[in-house]
Each structure stands twice: as C-alpha cells, then as structure tokens.
Amino acid sequence: MVWTYRITAVARPRLVMRLAQVYDQHLLEIDRMSIVRERDVTAVRIEVQCDEYLAHRIHAKLYRLTDIAHVELSNAQEGIVSEGDIPSPNAPSQFDPMTPQP
C-alpha cells in the first residue's frame, strides 16, 4: 500500500538526510519526495510502499526527530492529494519556528 507523509519542520541543515535515514533503516525506497522551503519552514511530502504497521511505526519515529513540528500520514484509500498539498513558496507561513509547539 502507498503511504504519504506530509512533514512540516524547521529548516535546518541535514533535515533531508535525517528523514531519509528513517526510511533507510526499514529498507524502504522512497517512491516520491517533494521539498519546499519557505523562510525558516520546510514542507516535505514523501511517498513509500509498506504495510500499515510499518507506516504507523515510521510516523511515530518521525515525530522523535529534531526540528519536526508536524507529521500527517495518509494512504491511497484515504485519498492522496496532489502537489497542491505542499504550500507555495510565496504563500504566507502559519508556522513560527521560534514558538513552542504542542
């Protein structure tokens, strides 16, 4: 099953390397990855094929990474949306990396 992760993070060095390492640890290939950086915020969309248990396990691991603010997980049955999911670089940001996140 194809799973899509929509990740919002503080734009810091090595963010993409740390994200890729999580998938590599589970021997998963990233089928598709989109990255948009706007000021101090990075929006990442990653698609992988794996079973439901592993998808939720990776979802939990992503939250433990430094600088990750939010992770949304969806699959093909729930409806994967198009490239429009990732905010436009010209759109105003609603995320302030300097304030504490829940």
Short mmCIF file of C-alpha atoms in Angstrom, two decimals:
data_model
loop_
_atom_site.label_atom_id
_atom_site.label_comp_id
_atom_site.label_asym_id
_atom_site.label_seq_id
_atom_site.Cartn_x
_atom_site.Cartn_y
_atom_site.Cartn_z
CA MET A 1 0.00 0.00 0.00
CA VAL A 2 1.24 3.52 -0.78
CA TRP A 3 1.56 5.83 2.22
CA THR A 4 2.09 9.58 2.09
CA TYR A 5 3.81 11.54 4.84
CA ARG A 6 3.36 15.32 4.92
CA ILE A 7 6.02 16.72 7.22
CA THR A 8 6.44 20.28 8.49
CA ALA A 9 9.81 21.07 10.04
CA VAL A 10 12.16 23.89 10.92
CA ALA A 11 14.55 24.47 8.01
CA ARG A 12 17.89 23.29 9.36
CA PRO A 13 20.93 21.58 7.85
CA ARG A 14 20.76 17.80 7.31
CA LEU A 15 16.96 17.64 7.69
CA VAL A 16 16.51 15.66 4.48
CA MET A 17 19.36 13.30 5.43
CA ARG A 18 17.72 12.54 8.78
CA LEU A 19 14.35 11.92 7.12
CA ALA A 20 15.85 9.59 4.51
CA GLN A 21 17.70 7.68 7.23
CA VAL A 22 14.41 6.74 8.94
CA TYR A 23 13.16 5.06 5.76
CA ASP A 24 16.57 3.51 5.05
CA GLN A 25 16.59 1.85 8.49
CA HIS A 26 13.50 -0.09 7.42
CA LEU A 27 14.93 -0.91 3.96
CA LEU A 28 12.25 1.17 2.25
CA GLU A 29 12.72 3.00 -1.02
CA ILE A 30 11.24 6.48 -1.21
CA ASP A 31 8.99 6.43 -4.28
CA ARG A 32 8.46 10.17 -4.36
CA MET A 33 9.76 13.13 -2.38
CA SER A 34 8.88 16.83 -2.68
CA ILE A 35 10.56 19.54 -0.65
CA VAL A 36 9.52 23.18 -0.35
CA ARG A 37 11.39 25.62 1.86
CA GLU A 38 9.78 28.91 2.87
CA ARG A 39 11.84 31.15 5.12
CA ASP A 40 12.53 29.02 8.23
CA VAL A 41 9.99 26.28 7.47
CA THR A 42 10.39 23.21 5.28
CA ALA A 43 7.42 21.22 3.98
CA VAL A 44 8.25 17.69 2.83
CA ARG A 45 5.99 15.15 1.14
CA ILE A 46 7.24 11.56 0.99
CA GLU A 47 5.52 8.53 -0.58
CA VAL A 48 6.56 4.96 0.22
CA GLN A 49 5.10 1.49 -0.20
CA CYS A 50 4.83 -0.55 3.00
CA ASP A 51 2.32 -2.28 5.24
CA GLU A 52 0.10 -0.39 7.69
CA TYR A 53 2.00 -1.43 10.82
CA LEU A 54 5.31 -0.15 9.45
CA ALA A 55 3.69 3.06 8.16
CA HIS A 56 2.45 3.93 11.65
CA ARG A 57 5.75 2.94 13.23
CA ILE A 58 7.64 5.31 10.90
CA HIS A 59 5.05 8.02 11.63
CA ALA A 60 5.90 7.77 15.34
CA LYS A 61 9.66 7.77 14.64
CA LEU A 62 9.43 10.92 12.55
CA TYR A 63 7.99 12.85 15.50
CA ARG A 64 11.10 11.99 17.53
CA LEU A 65 13.41 13.71 15.06
CA THR A 66 14.79 17.11 15.98
CA ASP A 67 13.08 20.08 14.33
CA ILE A 68 9.95 18.16 13.21
CA ALA A 69 6.82 20.17 14.02
CA HIS A 70 4.04 18.10 12.42
CA VAL A 71 3.62 14.82 10.53
CA GLU A 72 0.45 13.84 8.68
CA LEU A 73 0.01 10.30 7.36
CA SER A 74 -2.46 9.16 4.70
CA ASN A 75 -2.83 6.24 2.30
CA ALA A 76 -4.40 5.67 -1.11
CA GLN A 77 -7.75 4.62 0.36
CA GLU A 78 -7.96 7.82 2.41
CA GLY A 79 -7.15 9.83 -0.70
CA ILE A 80 -3.74 11.09 -1.60
CA VAL A 81 -3.95 14.64 -2.74
CA SER A 82 -1.87 16.29 -5.43
CA GLU A 83 1.15 18.58 -5.43
CA GLY A 84 -1.10 21.35 -4.12
CA ASP A 85 -0.67 19.89 -0.62
CA ILE A 86 2.73 21.44 -0.26
CA PRO A 87 2.44 25.16 0.38
CA SER A 88 3.56 27.55 -2.29
CA PRO A 89 6.86 29.29 -1.51
CA ASN A 90 5.01 32.59 -1.97
CA ALA A 91 2.22 31.74 0.49
CA PRO A 92 2.45 33.24 4.00
CA SER A 93 3.66 30.80 6.64
CA GLN A 94 1.43 29.86 9.59
CA PHE A 95 4.30 28.17 11.44
CA ASP A 96 6.63 30.14 13.66
CA PRO A 97 9.73 28.04 14.43
CA MET A 98 10.59 30.24 17.41
CA THR A 99 7.46 29.42 19.43
CA PRO A 100 6.97 26.16 21.36
CA GLN A 101 4.92 23.58 19.50
CA PRO A 102 2.34 21.25 21.12
#
